[in-house]
């Protein structure tokens, strides 16, 4: 409220205001980069970064990601070429990249899914060999580390989202971080219609500016970053303990070393589980426990990609498998150990009575 009142007192609501500048400084600190360019949301930040890098033709992206990763390219008439992911962390599989490279390929847009860095070293090596540009969608990964340092220093640029559902939220918001001075200057122009001075436009641009209210929200949440991580981590560990031993269900592990924000708690269900993933979701929703499928049925099965690339699924078996077997469990500051214990009890009961529940769902057409 202090920040909001201060914004109103200053009568400076957007366009490089006090709070946006402060937020950018803090974002760069957390990301470990020289520059942070705050944007109105993560999607616009992806569009600006990919455009500033002059990506064109075809760009390789993982098929298992939020649809905005692909849309940001398609919106600019760059063809997203979907590559498969790997089983253990659902990130882009480096071994699947090269089969998709054609003479039209100009870049790789990697995603750090669930806050775990994708294999940046392998991706960089392929990019170097094939002369491609690399950027990352780090929307899930603010505050996380890659193998060799903060996640922001990887590739030419990395994008974060500060949407209401993300680890640090600004209501709506996003940013691009980079160590490249020239690229940063270009992106600053691009997010403000290409204006260099108040009456001089030197570049095609868009309106990608973050407003002061969003920056105030982001800054206020950033003050609690350690606390948010601690609660997320506690919830993750409580889920792990409470779900242990339920046959056919396991929590996805975070790597033993590294810094994570623990924003996502992902359960994987075996085919052998007594209840199907979709039936378990029905049971949990009936109990008002709002687990979610994620990225189902996969970017390649959503329009316009489904019609544009009807055969893409042939090279994406792991994307299809992962999309069909995961549950994203509720977490965050309002979820406590009691809630998780109760959820685990429901899940255990549902699995124990899986066959009966499946029959009942079918019979009653639920
Ligand atoms: C949230 C998200 C985006 C889009 O960010 P917005 O701020 O909602 O526009 C892009 N990619 C991924 C992986 C995301 O999770």
CSV table of C-alpha atoms and ligand atoms in Angstrom, one decimal:
chain,number,residue,atom,x,y,z
A,1,UNK,CA,0.0,0.0,0.0
A,2,UNK,CA,2.9,2.3,0.7
A,3,UNK,CA,4.3,1.7,-2.8
A,4,UNK,CA,0.8,2.2,-4.4
A,5,UNK,CA,0.3,5.5,-2.5
A,6,UNK,CA,3.8,6.6,-3.5
A,7,UNK,CA,3.0,5.9,-7.2
A,8,UNK,CA,-0.1,8.0,-7.0
A,9,UNK,CA,1.8,10.8,-5.2
A,10,UNK,CA,4.5,10.7,-7.9
A,11,UNK,CA,1.8,10.7,-10.7
A,12,UNK,CA,4.1,8.5,-12.7
A,13,UNK,CA,2.2,5.4,-13.7
A,14,UNK,CA,4.2,4.0,-16.6
A,15,UNK,CA,7.2,4.6,-18.9
A,16,UNK,CA,10.4,3.8,-17.0
A,17,UNK,CA,9.1,4.9,-13.6
A,18,UNK,CA,10.8,4.6,-10.3
A,19,UNK,CA,9.5,1.2,-9.4
A,20,UNK,CA,10.1,-0.4,-12.8
A,21,UNK,CA,13.7,0.6,-12.6
A,22,UNK,CA,14.1,-0.7,-9.1
A,23,UNK,CA,12.4,-4.0,-10.1
A,24,UNK,CA,14.7,-4.3,-13.1
A,25,UNK,CA,17.7,-3.9,-10.9
A,26,UNK,CA,16.5,-6.6,-8.6
A,27,UNK,CA,15.6,-9.0,-11.4
A,28,UNK,CA,19.1,-8.7,-12.8
A,29,UNK,CA,20.6,-9.3,-9.4
A,30,UNK,CA,18.6,-12.5,-8.9
A,31,UNK,CA,19.2,-13.7,-12.5
A,32,UNK,CA,22.9,-12.9,-12.3
A,33,UNK,CA,22.9,-10.8,-15.5
A,34,UNK,CA,24.0,-7.3,-16.5
A,35,UNK,CA,20.6,-6.3,-17.9
A,36,UNK,CA,17.0,-6.9,-17.1
A,37,UNK,CA,14.3,-5.4,-19.3
A,38,UNK,CA,10.9,-5.5,-17.5
A,39,UNK,CA,8.0,-6.2,-19.8
A,40,UNK,CA,4.2,-6.3,-19.6
A,41,UNK,CA,4.2,-10.1,-19.6
A,42,UNK,CA,6.3,-13.1,-20.4
A,43,UNK,CA,4.8,-13.7,-23.8
A,44,UNK,CA,5.6,-10.2,-25.0
A,45,UNK,CA,9.1,-10.6,-23.5
A,46,UNK,CA,9.5,-13.8,-25.6
A,47,UNK,CA,8.3,-12.0,-28.7
A,48,UNK,CA,10.7,-9.1,-28.1
A,49,UNK,CA,13.7,-11.3,-27.3
A,50,UNK,CA,13.2,-13.6,-30.3
A,51,UNK,CA,12.7,-10.6,-32.6
A,52,UNK,CA,15.7,-8.8,-31.3
A,53,UNK,CA,17.8,-11.9,-31.9
A,54,UNK,CA,16.5,-11.9,-35.5
A,55,UNK,CA,15.2,-15.4,-35.3
A,56,UNK,CA,13.3,-16.3,-38.4
A,57,UNK,CA,12.4,-19.3,-40.5
A,58,UNK,CA,12.3,-22.2,-38.1
A,59,UNK,CA,13.1,-22.4,-34.4
A,60,UNK,CA,13.3,-25.6,-32.4
A,61,UNK,CA,11.2,-25.6,-29.2
A,62,UNK,CA,10.2,-28.4,-26.8
A,63,UNK,CA,6.7,-29.7,-27.5
A,64,UNK,CA,6.1,-30.0,-23.8
A,65,UNK,CA,5.7,-26.4,-22.6
A,66,UNK,CA,3.1,-23.8,-22.1
A,67,UNK,CA,1.6,-22.8,-25.4
A,68,UNK,CA,3.0,-19.2,-25.2
A,69,UNK,CA,6.5,-20.5,-26.0
A,70,UNK,CA,5.3,-21.6,-29.4
A,71,UNK,CA,2.8,-18.8,-29.9
A,72,UNK,CA,5.5,-16.1,-29.4
A,73,UNK,CA,7.2,-17.5,-32.5
A,74,UNK,CA,4.2,-18.2,-34.6
A,75,UNK,CA,2.8,-14.7,-33.9
A,76,UNK,CA,5.9,-13.4,-35.8
A,77,UNK,CA,5.5,-16.0,-38.6
A,78,UNK,CA,8.5,-18.0,-37.3
A,79,UNK,CA,7.7,-21.7,-37.5
A,80,UNK,CA,8.0,-23.5,-34.1
A,81,UNK,CA,9.5,-26.9,-34.7
A,82,UNK,CA,8.6,-29.2,-31.9
A,83,UNK,CA,11.2,-31.5,-30.4
A,84,UNK,CA,10.7,-34.2,-27.8
A,85,UNK,CA,11.5,-34.0,-24.1
A,86,UNK,CA,13.3,-36.4,-21.8
A,87,UNK,CA,11.7,-38.6,-19.2
A,88,UNK,CA,13.4,-37.6,-16.0
A,89,UNK,CA,12.8,-33.8,-15.9
A,90,UNK,CA,10.5,-33.3,-18.9
A,91,UNK,CA,12.9,-30.8,-20.4
A,92,UNK,CA,14.0,-30.6,-24.1
A,93,UNK,CA,16.0,-33.7,-25.0
A,94,UNK,CA,19.3,-32.6,-26.6
A,95,UNK,CA,19.5,-35.9,-28.6
A,96,UNK,CA,16.2,-35.0,-30.3
A,97,UNK,CA,17.3,-31.5,-31.5
A,98,UNK,CA,19.5,-32.3,-34.5
A,99,UNK,CA,17.0,-34.4,-36.3
A,100,UNK,CA,14.8,-31.3,-36.6
A,101,UNK,CA,17.5,-28.9,-37.9
A,102,UNK,CA,17.0,-27.9,-41.6
A,103,UNK,CA,18.6,-25.1,-43.7
A,104,UNK,CA,15.8,-22.8,-42.4
A,105,UNK,CA,16.6,-23.3,-38.8
A,106,UNK,CA,17.9,-20.2,-37.1
A,107,UNK,CA,17.7,-20.9,-33.4
A,108,UNK,CA,16.8,-23.0,-30.4
A,109,UNK,CA,14.3,-21.8,-27.8
A,110,UNK,CA,14.9,-24.0,-24.7
A,111,UNK,CA,12.6,-24.0,-21.7
A,112,UNK,CA,13.6,-24.5,-18.1
A,113,UNK,CA,10.5,-26.5,-17.1
A,114,UNK,CA,9.4,-26.7,-13.5
A,115,UNK,CA,12.4,-24.5,-12.6
A,116,UNK,CA,15.0,-27.1,-13.5
A,117,UNK,CA,17.5,-25.9,-16.1
A,118,UNK,CA,17.4,-27.8,-19.4
A,119,UNK,CA,20.8,-29.2,-20.6
A,120,UNK,CA,22.2,-25.8,-21.6
A,121,UNK,CA,25.7,-27.2,-22.2
A,122,UNK,CA,24.5,-29.8,-24.8
A,123,UNK,CA,22.2,-27.2,-26.4
A,124,UNK,CA,25.0,-24.7,-26.7
A,125,UNK,CA,27.3,-27.3,-28.2
A,126,UNK,CA,24.7,-28.2,-30.9
A,127,UNK,CA,24.0,-24.5,-31.5
A,128,UNK,CA,27.7,-23.8,-32.0
A,129,UNK,CA,28.2,-26.7,-34.3
A,130,UNK,CA,25.2,-25.8,-36.4
A,131,UNK,CA,25.5,-22.0,-36.2
A,132,UNK,CA,22.2,-21.4,-34.4
A,133,UNK,CA,21.2,-18.7,-31.8
A,134,UNK,CA,20.0,-19.8,-28.4
A,135,UNK,CA,17.5,-18.2,-26.0
A,136,UNK,CA,15.6,-19.6,-23.1
A,137,UNK,CA,12.1,-19.4,-21.7
A,138,UNK,CA,12.8,-19.3,-18.0
A,139,UNK,CA,9.2,-18.5,-17.1
A,140,UNK,CA,9.2,-21.3,-14.4
A,141,UNK,CA,12.8,-20.7,-13.3
A,142,UNK,CA,13.2,-17.3,-11.7
A,143,UNK,CA,15.5,-17.7,-8.7
A,144,UNK,CA,16.9,-21.0,-9.9
A,145,UNK,CA,20.4,-22.1,-10.9
A,146,UNK,CA,21.6,-23.9,-14.0
A,147,UNK,CA,24.6,-26.2,-13.9
A,148,UNK,CA,27.1,-23.4,-13.9
A,149,UNK,CA,25.6,-20.4,-12.2
A,150,UNK,CA,22.3,-18.5,-12.2
A,151,UNK,CA,19.8,-19.4,-14.8
A,152,UNK,CA,19.8,-16.0,-16.4
A,153,UNK,CA,23.3,-16.1,-17.8
A,154,UNK,CA,22.5,-19.0,-20.3
A,155,UNK,CA,22.1,-18.4,-24.0
A,156,UNK,CA,21.8,-14.9,-25.6
A,157,UNK,CA,18.7,-14.0,-23.5
A,158,UNK,CA,16.4,-15.6,-21.0
A,159,UNK,CA,12.8,-14.7,-20.4
A,160,UNK,CA,10.9,-14.7,-17.1
A,161,UNK,CA,7.2,-14.4,-16.4
A,162,UNK,CA,5.8,-12.7,-13.3
A,163,UNK,CA,2.2,-13.6,-14.0
A,164,UNK,CA,-0.1,-14.1,-11.0
A,165,UNK,CA,0.5,-17.9,-11.1
A,166,UNK,CA,4.2,-17.7,-11.2
A,167,UNK,CA,6.9,-17.9,-8.4
A,168,UNK,CA,7.3,-14.2,-8.1
A,169,UNK,CA,4.1,-12.4,-9.2
A,170,UNK,CA,3.5,-8.9,-10.4
A,171,UNK,CA,-0.1,-9.5,-11.4
A,172,UNK,CA,0.9,-9.4,-15.0
A,173,UNK,CA,4.6,-9.1,-15.8
A,174,UNK,CA,7.7,-10.5,-17.5
A,175,UNK,CA,11.3,-9.7,-18.2
A,176,UNK,CA,14.2,-10.5,-20.6
A,177,UNK,CA,17.6,-10.7,-19.1
A,178,UNK,CA,20.9,-10.7,-21.0
A,179,UNK,CA,24.6,-9.9,-20.7
A,180,UNK,CA,24.6,-8.5,-24.2
A,181,UNK,CA,24.7,-4.6,-24.2
A,182,UNK,CA,23.7,-4.2,-27.8
A,183,UNK,CA,20.8,-6.7,-27.5
A,184,UNK,CA,19.6,-5.1,-24.3
A,185,UNK,CA,19.5,-1.6,-25.9
A,186,UNK,CA,17.6,-3.0,-28.9
A,187,UNK,CA,15.0,-4.7,-26.7
A,188,UNK,CA,14.6,-1.5,-24.7
A,189,UNK,CA,13.7,0.3,-27.9
A,190,UNK,CA,11.4,-2.5,-29.1
A,191,UNK,CA,9.3,-2.5,-25.9
A,192,UNK,CA,8.6,1.2,-26.3
A,193,UNK,CA,7.5,1.5,-29.9
A,194,UNK,CA,11.1,2.0,-31.1
A,195,UNK,CA,11.3,5.4,-29.5
A,196,UNK,CA,14.9,6.5,-28.8
A,197,UNK,CA,14.1,10.0,-27.7
A,198,UNK,CA,10.6,11.4,-27.3
A,199,UNK,CA,10.1,12.2,-30.9
A,200,UNK,CA,12.6,9.9,-32.6
A,201,UNK,CA,11.5,6.4,-33.7
A,202,UNK,CA,14.4,4.2,-34.9
A,203,UNK,CA,13.0,0.7,-34.9
A,204,UNK,CA,9.8,-1.2,-35.3
A,205,UNK,CA,8.4,-1.8,-31.8
A,206,UNK,CA,5.5,-2.8,-29.7
A,207,UNK,CA,4.1,-1.7,-26.4
A,208,UNK,CA,5.8,-4.2,-24.0
A,209,UNK,CA,6.2,-1.8,-21.0
A,210,UNK,CA,5.5,-2.9,-17.5
A,211,UNK,CA,3.5,-0.3,-15.5
A,212,UNK,CA,4.4,1.0,-12.0
A,213,UNK,CA,1.7,-0.9,-10.1
A,214,UNK,CA,2.9,-4.2,-11.4
A,215,UNK,CA,6.5,-3.4,-10.6
A,216,UNK,CA,5.4,-2.4,-7.0
A,217,UNK,CA,3.7,-5.8,-6.7
A,218,UNK,CA,6.7,-7.6,-8.0
A,219,UNK,CA,9.1,-5.7,-5.7
A,220,UNK,CA,6.9,-6.4,-2.7
A,221,UNK,CA,6.8,-10.1,-3.5
A,222,UNK,CA,10.5,-10.2,-4.1
A,223,UNK,CA,11.0,-9.0,-0.5
A,224,UNK,CA,9.6,-12.4,0.6
A,225,UNK,CA,11.5,-14.5,-1.9
A,226,UNK,CA,13.3,-16.6,0.7
A,227,UNK,CA,10.1,-17.2,2.6
A,228,UNK,CA,8.2,-18.2,-0.6
A,229,UNK,CA,10.9,-20.7,-1.5
A,230,UNK,CA,10.9,-22.1,2.1
A,231,UNK,CA,7.1,-22.7,2.0
A,232,UNK,CA,7.3,-24.2,-1.5
A,233,UNK,CA,10.1,-26.5,-0.4
A,234,UNK,CA,8.3,-27.5,2.8
A,235,UNK,CA,5.2,-28.3,0.7
A,236,UNK,CA,7.2,-30.3,-1.8
A,237,UNK,CA,8.8,-32.3,1.0
A,238,UNK,CA,5.5,-32.9,2.8
A,239,UNK,CA,3.9,-34.2,-0.4
A,240,UNK,CA,6.9,-36.4,-0.9
A,241,UNK,CA,6.6,-37.9,2.6
A,242,UNK,CA,2.8,-38.2,2.5
A,243,UNK,CA,2.6,-39.8,-1.0
A,244,UNK,CA,5.4,-42.2,-0.4
A,245,UNK,CA,4.4,-45.8,-0.7
A,246,UNK,CA,1.2,-45.2,-2.7
A,247,UNK,CA,1.6,-47.8,-5.5
A,248,UNK,CA,1.9,-46.3,-9.0
A,249,UNK,CA,2.4,-42.7,-7.9
A,250,UNK,CA,5.7,-40.9,-7.4
A,251,UNK,CA,6.8,-37.3,-7.1
A,252,UNK,CA,9.2,-35.9,-9.7
A,253,UNK,CA,12.6,-35.4,-8.0
A,254,UNK,CA,14.5,-32.1,-8.1
A,255,UNK,CA,18.2,-32.7,-8.8
A,256,UNK,CA,20.2,-33.4,-5.6
A,257,UNK,CA,22.2,-30.2,-6.0
A,258,UNK,CA,21.3,-26.8,-7.2
A,259,UNK,CA,19.0,-23.9,-6.3
A,260,UNK,CA,15.3,-24.3,-7.1
A,261,UNK,CA,12.1,-22.3,-6.4
A,262,UNK,CA,10.0,-25.5,-5.8
A,263,UNK,CA,7.1,-23.7,-7.4
A,264,UNK,CA,5.8,-26.9,-9.1
A,265,UNK,CA,5.0,-30.2,-7.4
A,266,UNK,CA,4.7,-32.8,-10.1
A,267,UNK,CA,3.3,-36.3,-9.5
A,268,UNK,CA,3.8,-39.0,-12.2
A,269,UNK,CA,1.4,-41.9,-12.4
A,270,UNK,CA,2.4,-45.3,-13.8
A,271,UNK,CA,0.2,-47.1,-16.2
A,272,UNK,CA,0.1,-49.9,-13.5
A,273,UNK,CA,-1.7,-47.5,-11.0
A,274,UNK,CA,-5.1,-48.9,-10.0
A,275,UNK,CA,-6.8,-45.6,-10.9
A,276,UNK,CA,-6.2,-43.7,-14.1
A,277,UNK,CA,-4.8,-40.2,-14.0
A,278,UNK,CA,-8.0,-38.6,-15.3
A,279,UNK,CA,-10.2,-40.5,-12.9
A,280,UNK,CA,-8.0,-39.5,-10.0
A,281,UNK,CA,-8.4,-35.8,-11.1
A,282,UNK,CA,-12.2,-36.3,-11.0
A,283,UNK,CA,-12.0,-37.7,-7.5
A,284,UNK,CA,-9.8,-34.8,-6.3
A,285,UNK,CA,-11.9,-32.1,-8.0
A,286,UNK,CA,-15.0,-33.6,-6.3
A,287,UNK,CA,-13.2,-33.0,-3.0
A,288,UNK,CA,-12.4,-29.4,-4.1
A,289,UNK,CA,-8.7,-30.3,-4.4
A,290,UNK,CA,-7.8,-28.6,-7.6
A,291,UNK,CA,-5.0,-30.6,-9.2
A,292,UNK,CA,-4.3,-29.9,-12.8
A,293,UNK,CA,-3.1,-31.6,-16.0
A,294,UNK,CA,-0.4,-29.5,-17.6
A,295,UNK,CA,0.3,-28.8,-21.2
A,296,UNK,CA,-2.2,-31.5,-22.1
A,297,UNK,CA,-2.6,-32.5,-24.9
A,298,UNK,CA,0.7,-30.9,-25.9
A,299,UNK,CA,1.4,-27.8,-28.0
A,300,UNK,CA,1.5,-30.0,-31.1
A,301,UNK,CA,-2.1,-31.1,-30.5
A,302,UNK,CA,-3.4,-27.5,-30.1
A,303,UNK,CA,-4.3,-25.1,-32.9
A,304,UNK,CA,-2.9,-23.9,-35.1
A,305,UNK,CA,-0.1,-26.5,-34.7
A,306,UNK,CA,-2.4,-29.5,-34.8
A,307,UNK,CA,-3.6,-28.5,-38.3
A,308,UNK,CA,-0.2,-27.2,-39.5
A,309,UNK,CA,1.8,-30.2,-38.3
A,310,UNK,CA,-0.6,-33.2,-38.1
A,311,UNK,CA,2.2,-35.7,-38.1
A,312,UNK,CA,4.4,-34.0,-35.4
A,313,UNK,CA,3.3,-36.5,-32.8
A,314,UNK,CA,5.3,-39.2,-34.6
A,315,UNK,CA,8.6,-37.8,-33.2
A,316,UNK,CA,7.1,-36.8,-29.8
A,317,UNK,CA,6.4,-40.0,-27.9
A,318,UNK,CA,7.8,-38.7,-24.6
A,319,UNK,CA,5.8,-35.5,-24.8
A,320,UNK,CA,2.6,-37.5,-25.2
A,321,UNK,CA,3.5,-39.9,-22.4
A,322,UNK,CA,4.4,-37.2,-19.9
A,323,UNK,CA,1.3,-35.1,-20.8
A,324,UNK,CA,-0.9,-38.2,-20.1
A,325,UNK,CA,0.7,-39.2,-16.8
A,326,UNK,CA,1.3,-36.1,-14.7
A,327,UNK,CA,-0.6,-34.3,-12.1
A,328,UNK,CA,0.4,-30.8,-10.9
A,329,UNK,CA,-0.4,-30.6,-7.2
A,330,UNK,CA,-1.6,-27.4,-5.5
A,331,UNK,CA,1.1,-25.6,-3.5
A,332,UNK,CA,2.0,-22.0,-2.5
A,333,UNK,CA,1.6,-19.9,0.5
A,334,UNK,CA,-2.0,-20.9,1.3
A,335,UNK,CA,-1.3,-24.6,1.3
A,336,UNK,CA,-0.1,-26.1,4.5
A,337,UNK,CA,0.8,-29.5,5.9
A,338,UNK,CA,-2.8,-30.2,7.0
A,339,UNK,CA,-4.1,-29.7,3.5
A,340,UNK,CA,-1.4,-31.9,2.0
A,341,UNK,CA,-2.0,-34.7,4.5
A,342,UNK,CA,-5.7,-34.6,3.7
A,343,UNK,CA,-5.0,-34.6,-0.1
A,344,UNK,CA,-2.6,-37.6,0.3
A,345,UNK,CA,-5.3,-39.4,2.3
A,346,UNK,CA,-7.8,-38.9,-0.6
A,347,UNK,CA,-5.2,-40.0,-3.1
A,348,UNK,CA,-4.3,-43.1,-1.1
A,349,UNK,CA,-8.0,-44.1,-0.7
A,350,UNK,CA,-8.7,-43.5,-4.4
A,351,UNK,CA,-5.8,-45.7,-5.4
A,352,UNK,CA,-6.8,-48.4,-3.0
A,353,UNK,CA,-10.3,-48.4,-4.4
A,354,UNK,CA,-9.2,-47.7,-7.9
A,355,UNK,CA,-11.1,-50.5,-9.7
A,356,UNK,CA,-14.4,-49.7,-8.0
A,357,UNK,CA,-14.1,-46.0,-8.6
A,358,UNK,CA,-13.3,-46.6,-12.3
A,359,UNK,CA,-16.5,-48.7,-12.6
A,360,UNK,CA,-18.6,-46.2,-10.8
A,361,UNK,CA,-17.3,-43.3,-13.0
A,362,UNK,CA,-18.2,-45.3,-16.1
A,363,UNK,CA,-21.6,-46.4,-14.8
A,364,UNK,CA,-22.6,-42.9,-13.7
A,365,UNK,CA,-21.0,-41.3,-16.7
A,366,UNK,CA,-19.1,-38.8,-14.5
B,1,LIG,C1,3.7,-18.4,-18.0
B,1,LIG,C2,4.5,-18.9,-19.1
B,1,LIG,C3,4.7,-18.1,-20.2
B,1,LIG,C4,4.0,-16.8,-20.5
B,1,LIG,O1,4.1,-15.9,-19.5
B,1,LIG,P1,3.0,-14.7,-19.4
B,1,LIG,O2,3.6,-13.8,-18.4
B,1,LIG,O3,1.8,-15.4,-18.8
B,1,LIG,O4,2.7,-14.1,-20.7
B,1,LIG,C5,5.6,-18.6,-21.2
B,1,LIG,N1,6.2,-19.7,-21.1
B,1,LIG,C6,6.0,-20.5,-20.0
B,1,LIG,C7,6.8,-21.8,-19.9
B,1,LIG,C8,5.1,-20.1,-19.0
B,1,LIG,O5,5.0,-21.0,-18.0
